[in-house]
PDB file of C-alpha atoms in Angstrom:
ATOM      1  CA  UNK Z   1     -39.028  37.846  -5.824  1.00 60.00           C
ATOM      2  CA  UNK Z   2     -36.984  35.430  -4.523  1.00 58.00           C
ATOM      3  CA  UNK Z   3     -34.544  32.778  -6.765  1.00 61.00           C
ATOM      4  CA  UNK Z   4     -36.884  29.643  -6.730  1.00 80.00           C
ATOM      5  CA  UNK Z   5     -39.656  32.433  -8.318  1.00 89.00           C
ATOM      6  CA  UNK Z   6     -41.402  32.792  -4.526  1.00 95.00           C
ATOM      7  CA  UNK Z   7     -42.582  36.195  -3.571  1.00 96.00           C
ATOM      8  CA  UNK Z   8     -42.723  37.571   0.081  1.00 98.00           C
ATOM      9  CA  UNK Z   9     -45.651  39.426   1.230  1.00 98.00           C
ATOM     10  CA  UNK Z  10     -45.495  41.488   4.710  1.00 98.00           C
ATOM     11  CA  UNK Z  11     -48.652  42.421   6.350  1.00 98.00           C
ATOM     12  CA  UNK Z  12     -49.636  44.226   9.878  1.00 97.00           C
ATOM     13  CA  UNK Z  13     -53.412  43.761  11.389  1.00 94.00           C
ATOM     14  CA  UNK Z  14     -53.461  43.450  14.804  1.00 89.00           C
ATOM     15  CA  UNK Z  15     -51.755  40.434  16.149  1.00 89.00           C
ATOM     16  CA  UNK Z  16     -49.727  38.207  14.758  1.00 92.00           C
ATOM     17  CA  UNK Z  17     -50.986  35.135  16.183  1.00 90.00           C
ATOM     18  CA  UNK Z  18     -54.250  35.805  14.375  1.00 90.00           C
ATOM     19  CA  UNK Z  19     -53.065  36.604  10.906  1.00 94.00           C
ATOM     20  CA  UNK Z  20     -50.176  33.653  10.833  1.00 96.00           C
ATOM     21  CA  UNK Z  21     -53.434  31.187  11.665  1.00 94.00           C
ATOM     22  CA  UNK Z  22     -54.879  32.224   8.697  1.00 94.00           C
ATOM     23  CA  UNK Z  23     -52.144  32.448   5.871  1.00 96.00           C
ATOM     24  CA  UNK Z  24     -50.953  29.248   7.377  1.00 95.00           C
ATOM     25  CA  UNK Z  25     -53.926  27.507   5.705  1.00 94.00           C
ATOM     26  CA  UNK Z  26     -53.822  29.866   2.119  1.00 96.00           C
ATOM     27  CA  UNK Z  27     -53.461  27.145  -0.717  1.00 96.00           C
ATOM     28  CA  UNK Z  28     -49.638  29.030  -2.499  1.00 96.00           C
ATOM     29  CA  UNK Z  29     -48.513  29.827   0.620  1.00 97.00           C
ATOM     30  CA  UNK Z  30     -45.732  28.346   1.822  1.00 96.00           C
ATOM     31  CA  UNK Z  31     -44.200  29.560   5.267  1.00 96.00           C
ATOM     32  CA  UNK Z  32     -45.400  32.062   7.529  1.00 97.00           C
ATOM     33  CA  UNK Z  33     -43.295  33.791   9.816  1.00 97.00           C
ATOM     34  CA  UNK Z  34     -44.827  35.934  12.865  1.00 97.00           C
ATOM     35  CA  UNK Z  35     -42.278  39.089  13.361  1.00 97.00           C
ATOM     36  CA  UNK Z  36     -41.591  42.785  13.549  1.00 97.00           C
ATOM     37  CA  UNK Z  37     -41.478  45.681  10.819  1.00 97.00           C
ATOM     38  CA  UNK Z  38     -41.694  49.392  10.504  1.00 96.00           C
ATOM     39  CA  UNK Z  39     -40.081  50.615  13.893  1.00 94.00           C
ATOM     40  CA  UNK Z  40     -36.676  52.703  14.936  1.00 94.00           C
ATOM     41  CA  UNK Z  41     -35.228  49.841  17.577  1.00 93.00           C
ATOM     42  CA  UNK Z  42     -32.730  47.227  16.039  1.00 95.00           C
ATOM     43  CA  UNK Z  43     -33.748  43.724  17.109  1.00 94.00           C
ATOM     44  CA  UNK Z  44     -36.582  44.668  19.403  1.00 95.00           C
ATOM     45  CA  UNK Z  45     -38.259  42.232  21.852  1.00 94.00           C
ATOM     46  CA  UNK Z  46     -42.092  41.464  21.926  1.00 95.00           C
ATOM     47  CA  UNK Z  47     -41.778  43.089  25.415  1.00 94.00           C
ATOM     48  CA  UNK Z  48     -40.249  46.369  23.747  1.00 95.00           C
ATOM     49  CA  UNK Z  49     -42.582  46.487  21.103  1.00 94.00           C
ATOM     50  CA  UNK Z  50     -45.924  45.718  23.697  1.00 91.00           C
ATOM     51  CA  UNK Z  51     -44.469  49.272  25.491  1.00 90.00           C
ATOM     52  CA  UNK Z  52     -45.699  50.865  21.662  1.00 89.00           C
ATOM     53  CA  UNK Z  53     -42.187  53.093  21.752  1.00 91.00           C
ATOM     54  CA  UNK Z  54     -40.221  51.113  19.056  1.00 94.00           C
ATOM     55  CA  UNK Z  55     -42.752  52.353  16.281  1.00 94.00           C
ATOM     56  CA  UNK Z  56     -42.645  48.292  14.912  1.00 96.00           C
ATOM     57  CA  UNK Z  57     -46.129  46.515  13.670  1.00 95.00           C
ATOM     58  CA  UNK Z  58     -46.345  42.890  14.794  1.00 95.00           C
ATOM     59  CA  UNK Z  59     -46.351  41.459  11.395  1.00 97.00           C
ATOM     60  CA  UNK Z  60     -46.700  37.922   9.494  1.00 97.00           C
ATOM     61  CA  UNK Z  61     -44.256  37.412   6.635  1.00 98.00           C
ATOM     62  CA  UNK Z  62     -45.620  35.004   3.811  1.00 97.00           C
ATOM     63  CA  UNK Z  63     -43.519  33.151   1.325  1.00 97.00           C
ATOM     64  CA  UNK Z  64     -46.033  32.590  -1.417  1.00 97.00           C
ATOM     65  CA  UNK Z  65     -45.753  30.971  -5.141  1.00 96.00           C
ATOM     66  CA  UNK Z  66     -47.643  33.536  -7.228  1.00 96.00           C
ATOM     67  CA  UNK Z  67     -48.645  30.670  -9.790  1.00 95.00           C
ATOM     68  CA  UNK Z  68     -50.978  29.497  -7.147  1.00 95.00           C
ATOM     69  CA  UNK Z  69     -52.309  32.784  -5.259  1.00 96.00           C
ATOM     70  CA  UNK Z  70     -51.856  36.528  -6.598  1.00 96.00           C
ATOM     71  CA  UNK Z  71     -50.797  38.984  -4.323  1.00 97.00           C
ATOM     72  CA  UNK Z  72     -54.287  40.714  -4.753  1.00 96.00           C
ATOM     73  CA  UNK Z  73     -55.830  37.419  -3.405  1.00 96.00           C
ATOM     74  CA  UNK Z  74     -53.358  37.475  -0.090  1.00 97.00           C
ATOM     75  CA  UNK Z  75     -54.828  41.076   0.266  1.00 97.00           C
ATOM     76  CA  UNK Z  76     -58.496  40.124  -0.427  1.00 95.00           C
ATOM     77  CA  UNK Z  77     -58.285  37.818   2.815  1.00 95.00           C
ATOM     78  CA  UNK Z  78     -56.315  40.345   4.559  1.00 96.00           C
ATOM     79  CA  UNK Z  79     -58.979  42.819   4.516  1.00 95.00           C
ATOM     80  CA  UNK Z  80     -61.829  39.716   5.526  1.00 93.00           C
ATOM     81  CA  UNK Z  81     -60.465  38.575   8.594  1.00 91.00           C
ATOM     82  CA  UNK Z  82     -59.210  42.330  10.484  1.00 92.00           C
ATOM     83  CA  UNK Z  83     -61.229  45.726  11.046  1.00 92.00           C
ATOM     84  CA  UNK Z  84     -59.166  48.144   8.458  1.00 95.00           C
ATOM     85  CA  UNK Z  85     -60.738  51.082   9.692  1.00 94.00           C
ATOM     86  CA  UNK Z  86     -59.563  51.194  13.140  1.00 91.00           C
ATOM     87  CA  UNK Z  87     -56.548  53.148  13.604  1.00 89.00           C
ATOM     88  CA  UNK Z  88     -53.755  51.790  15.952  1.00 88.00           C
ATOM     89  CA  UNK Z  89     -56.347  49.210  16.853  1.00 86.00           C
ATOM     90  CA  UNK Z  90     -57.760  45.491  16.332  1.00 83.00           C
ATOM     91  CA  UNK Z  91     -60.549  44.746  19.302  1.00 80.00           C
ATOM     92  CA  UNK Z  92     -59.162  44.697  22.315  1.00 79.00           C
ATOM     93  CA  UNK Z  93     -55.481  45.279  21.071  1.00 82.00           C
ATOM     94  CA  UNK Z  94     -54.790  48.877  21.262  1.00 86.00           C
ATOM     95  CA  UNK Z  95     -51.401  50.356  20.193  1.00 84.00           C
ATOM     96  CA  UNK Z  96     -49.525  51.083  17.031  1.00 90.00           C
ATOM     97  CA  UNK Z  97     -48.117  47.461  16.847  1.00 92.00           C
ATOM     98  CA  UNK Z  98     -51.563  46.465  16.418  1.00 92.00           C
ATOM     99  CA  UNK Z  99     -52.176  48.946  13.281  1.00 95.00           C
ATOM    100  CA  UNK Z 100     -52.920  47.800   9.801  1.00 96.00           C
ATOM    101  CA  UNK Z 101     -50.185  47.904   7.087  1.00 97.00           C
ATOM    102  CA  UNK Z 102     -49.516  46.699   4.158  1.00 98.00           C
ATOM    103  CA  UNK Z 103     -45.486  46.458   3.824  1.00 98.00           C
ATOM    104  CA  UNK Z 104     -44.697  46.662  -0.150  1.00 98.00           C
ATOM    105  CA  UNK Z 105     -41.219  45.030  -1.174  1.00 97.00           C
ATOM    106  CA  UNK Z 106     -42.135  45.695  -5.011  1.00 97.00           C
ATOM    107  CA  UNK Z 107     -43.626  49.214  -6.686  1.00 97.00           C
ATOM    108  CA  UNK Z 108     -46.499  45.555  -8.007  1.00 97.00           C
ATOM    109  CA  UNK Z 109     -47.173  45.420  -4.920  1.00 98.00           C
ATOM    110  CA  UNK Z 110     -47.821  48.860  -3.371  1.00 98.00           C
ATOM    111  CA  UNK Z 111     -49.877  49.531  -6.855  1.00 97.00           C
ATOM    112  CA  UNK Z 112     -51.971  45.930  -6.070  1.00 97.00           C
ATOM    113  CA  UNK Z 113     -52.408  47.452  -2.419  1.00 97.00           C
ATOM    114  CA  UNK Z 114     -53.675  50.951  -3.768  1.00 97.00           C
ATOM    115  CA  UNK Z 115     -56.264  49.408  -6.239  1.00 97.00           C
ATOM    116  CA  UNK Z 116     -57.539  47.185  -3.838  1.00 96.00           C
ATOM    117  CA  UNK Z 117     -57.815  49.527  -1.104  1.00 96.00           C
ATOM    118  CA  UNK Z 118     -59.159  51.563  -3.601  1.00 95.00           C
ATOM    119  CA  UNK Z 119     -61.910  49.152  -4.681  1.00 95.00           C
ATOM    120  CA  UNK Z 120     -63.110  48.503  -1.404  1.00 94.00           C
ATOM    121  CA  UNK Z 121     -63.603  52.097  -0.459  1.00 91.00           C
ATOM    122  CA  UNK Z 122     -65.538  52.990  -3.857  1.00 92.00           C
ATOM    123  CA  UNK Z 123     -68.146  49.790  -2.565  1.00 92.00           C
ATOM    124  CA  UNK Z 124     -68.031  51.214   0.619  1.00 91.00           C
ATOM    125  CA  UNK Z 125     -67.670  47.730   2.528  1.00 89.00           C
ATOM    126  CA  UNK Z 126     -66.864  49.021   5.532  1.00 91.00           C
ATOM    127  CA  UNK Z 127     -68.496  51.663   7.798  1.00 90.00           C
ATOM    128  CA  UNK Z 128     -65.646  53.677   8.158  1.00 91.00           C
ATOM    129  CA  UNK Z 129     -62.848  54.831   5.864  1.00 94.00           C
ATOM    130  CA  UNK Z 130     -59.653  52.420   5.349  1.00 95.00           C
ATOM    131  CA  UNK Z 131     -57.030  53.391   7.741  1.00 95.00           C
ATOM    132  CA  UNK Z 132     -54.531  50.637   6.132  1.00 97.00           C
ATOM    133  CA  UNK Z 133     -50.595  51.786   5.508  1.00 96.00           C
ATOM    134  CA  UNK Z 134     -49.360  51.141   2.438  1.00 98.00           C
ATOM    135  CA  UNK Z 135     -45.685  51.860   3.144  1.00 98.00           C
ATOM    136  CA  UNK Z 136     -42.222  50.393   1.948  1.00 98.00           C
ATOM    137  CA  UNK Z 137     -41.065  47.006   3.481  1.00 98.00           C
ATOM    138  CA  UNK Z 138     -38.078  47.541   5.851  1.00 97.00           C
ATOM    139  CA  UNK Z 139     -36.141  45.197   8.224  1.00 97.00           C
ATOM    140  CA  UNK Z 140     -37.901  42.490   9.074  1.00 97.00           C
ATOM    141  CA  UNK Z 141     -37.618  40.826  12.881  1.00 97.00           C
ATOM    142  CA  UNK Z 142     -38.087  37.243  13.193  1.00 96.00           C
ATOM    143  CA  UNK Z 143     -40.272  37.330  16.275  1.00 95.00           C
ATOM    144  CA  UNK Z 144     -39.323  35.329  19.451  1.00 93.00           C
ATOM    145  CA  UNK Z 145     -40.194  30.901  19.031  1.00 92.00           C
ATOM    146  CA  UNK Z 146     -43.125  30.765  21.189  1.00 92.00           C
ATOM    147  CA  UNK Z 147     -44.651  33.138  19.219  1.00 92.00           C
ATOM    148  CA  UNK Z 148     -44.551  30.988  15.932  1.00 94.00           C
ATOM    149  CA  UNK Z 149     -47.425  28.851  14.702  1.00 94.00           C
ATOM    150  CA  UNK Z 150     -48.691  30.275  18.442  1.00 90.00           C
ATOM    151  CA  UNK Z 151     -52.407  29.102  17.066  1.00 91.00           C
ATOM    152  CA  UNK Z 152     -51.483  25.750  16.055  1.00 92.00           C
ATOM    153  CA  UNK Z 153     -49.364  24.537  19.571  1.00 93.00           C
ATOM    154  CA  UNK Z 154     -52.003  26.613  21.883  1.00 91.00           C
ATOM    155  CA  UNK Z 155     -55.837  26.073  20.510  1.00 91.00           C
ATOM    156  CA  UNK Z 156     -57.478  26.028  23.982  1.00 92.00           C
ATOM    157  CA  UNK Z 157     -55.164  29.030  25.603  1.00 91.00           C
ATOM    158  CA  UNK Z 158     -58.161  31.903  26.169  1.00 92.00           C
ATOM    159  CA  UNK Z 159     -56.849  34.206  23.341  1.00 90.00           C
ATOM    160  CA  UNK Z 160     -56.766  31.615  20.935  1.00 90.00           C
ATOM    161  CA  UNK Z 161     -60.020  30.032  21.385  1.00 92.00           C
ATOM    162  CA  UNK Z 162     -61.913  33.664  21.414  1.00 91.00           C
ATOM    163  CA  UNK Z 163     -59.806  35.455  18.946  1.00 91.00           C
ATOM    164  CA  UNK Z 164     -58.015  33.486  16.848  1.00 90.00           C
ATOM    165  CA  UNK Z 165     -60.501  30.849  16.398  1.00 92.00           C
ATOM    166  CA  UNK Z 166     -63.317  32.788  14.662  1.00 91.00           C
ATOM    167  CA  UNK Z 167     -60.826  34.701  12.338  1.00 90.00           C
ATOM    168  CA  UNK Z 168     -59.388  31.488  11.261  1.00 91.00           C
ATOM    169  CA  UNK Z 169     -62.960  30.298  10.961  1.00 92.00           C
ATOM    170  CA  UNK Z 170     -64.260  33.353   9.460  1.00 91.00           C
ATOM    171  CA  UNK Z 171     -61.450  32.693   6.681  1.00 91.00           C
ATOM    172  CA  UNK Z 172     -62.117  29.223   6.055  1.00 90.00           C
ATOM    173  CA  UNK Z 173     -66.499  30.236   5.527  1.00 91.00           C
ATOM    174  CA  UNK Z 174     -65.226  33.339   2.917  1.00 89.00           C
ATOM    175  CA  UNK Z 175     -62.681  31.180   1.243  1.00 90.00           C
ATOM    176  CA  UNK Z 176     -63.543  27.602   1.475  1.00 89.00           C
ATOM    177  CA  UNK Z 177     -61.996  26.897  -1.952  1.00 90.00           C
ATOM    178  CA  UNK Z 178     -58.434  28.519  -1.085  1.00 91.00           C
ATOM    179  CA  UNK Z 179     -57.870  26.253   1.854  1.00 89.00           C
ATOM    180  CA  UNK Z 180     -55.185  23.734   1.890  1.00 90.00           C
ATOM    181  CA  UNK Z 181     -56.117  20.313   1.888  1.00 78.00           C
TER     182      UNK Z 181
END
């Protein structure tokens, strides 16, 4: 929790450019930062971590006002718009800083991540069994600038327009009434 009452969520599935389009659009969310967490190197470099030996997750870090979305609902679209049961992997993007985590910075939250993984494994949802990390939040890496809002400043760069674009529109068809206006 942070002083104005703002909660930070931290979450890992696949890359970042793809899951910052996304949250950047959640109705209670209010910045989204595309980064690093869960690795041994101290200030690592998007190079570093692309070599898969720092042990760091790209990541998007949310500042969200839980009055307006729950923590549950950031993890409901979290497990819509990436494969879960893929270990180390989203499509194309192979490596552990493409695996799929969910960072905890409260024992709310890593409960919240447990039931809801939880739930969706009981429906059985997905082919597969859930692969996701529920692990404690550690430091967090700002990534590099021309990684941030990457989506929004790059729409037609080849990436974008056939990955990014159907997640984001994927997210906007489950969750229509969660969009910002």
């Amino acid at each position: 929790m942070t002083d104005e009452g703002k909660e930070i969520a931290t979450l890992a599935g696949g890359c970042f450019w793809c899951i910052e389009a996304v949250y950047d659009d959640l109705k209670g969310v209010e910045s989204v930062e595309s980064g690093y967490m869960g690795g041994k190197t101290a200030n690592p470099s998007y190079e570093e971590i692309c070599s898969g030996e720092t042990g760091h997750a790209e990541v998007v870090q949310l500042t969200f006002d839980p009055k307006r979305v729950s923590f549950k609902e950031i993890l409901e679209v979290f497990f819509v718009i990436h494969d879960p049961t893929t270990l180390n992997r989203q499509g194309n993007d192979v490596g552990t800083q493409y695996r799929s985590a969910i960072f905890h910075h409260s024992a709310e939250q890593k409960a919240a991540a447990e039931q809801v993984i939880a739930k969706l494994g009981a429906a059985k949802i997905y082919e597969g069994p859930i692969v996701t990390e529920v692990v404690p939040a550690s430091k967090f890496y700002v990534a590099e600038d021309y990684h941030q809002e990457y989506f929004r400043r790059n729409p037609a760069q080849s990436y974008c327009a056939f990955v990014v674009r159907p997640k984001v529109a994927k997210f906007r068809k489950h969750f229509l009434e969660k969009l910002k206006k």
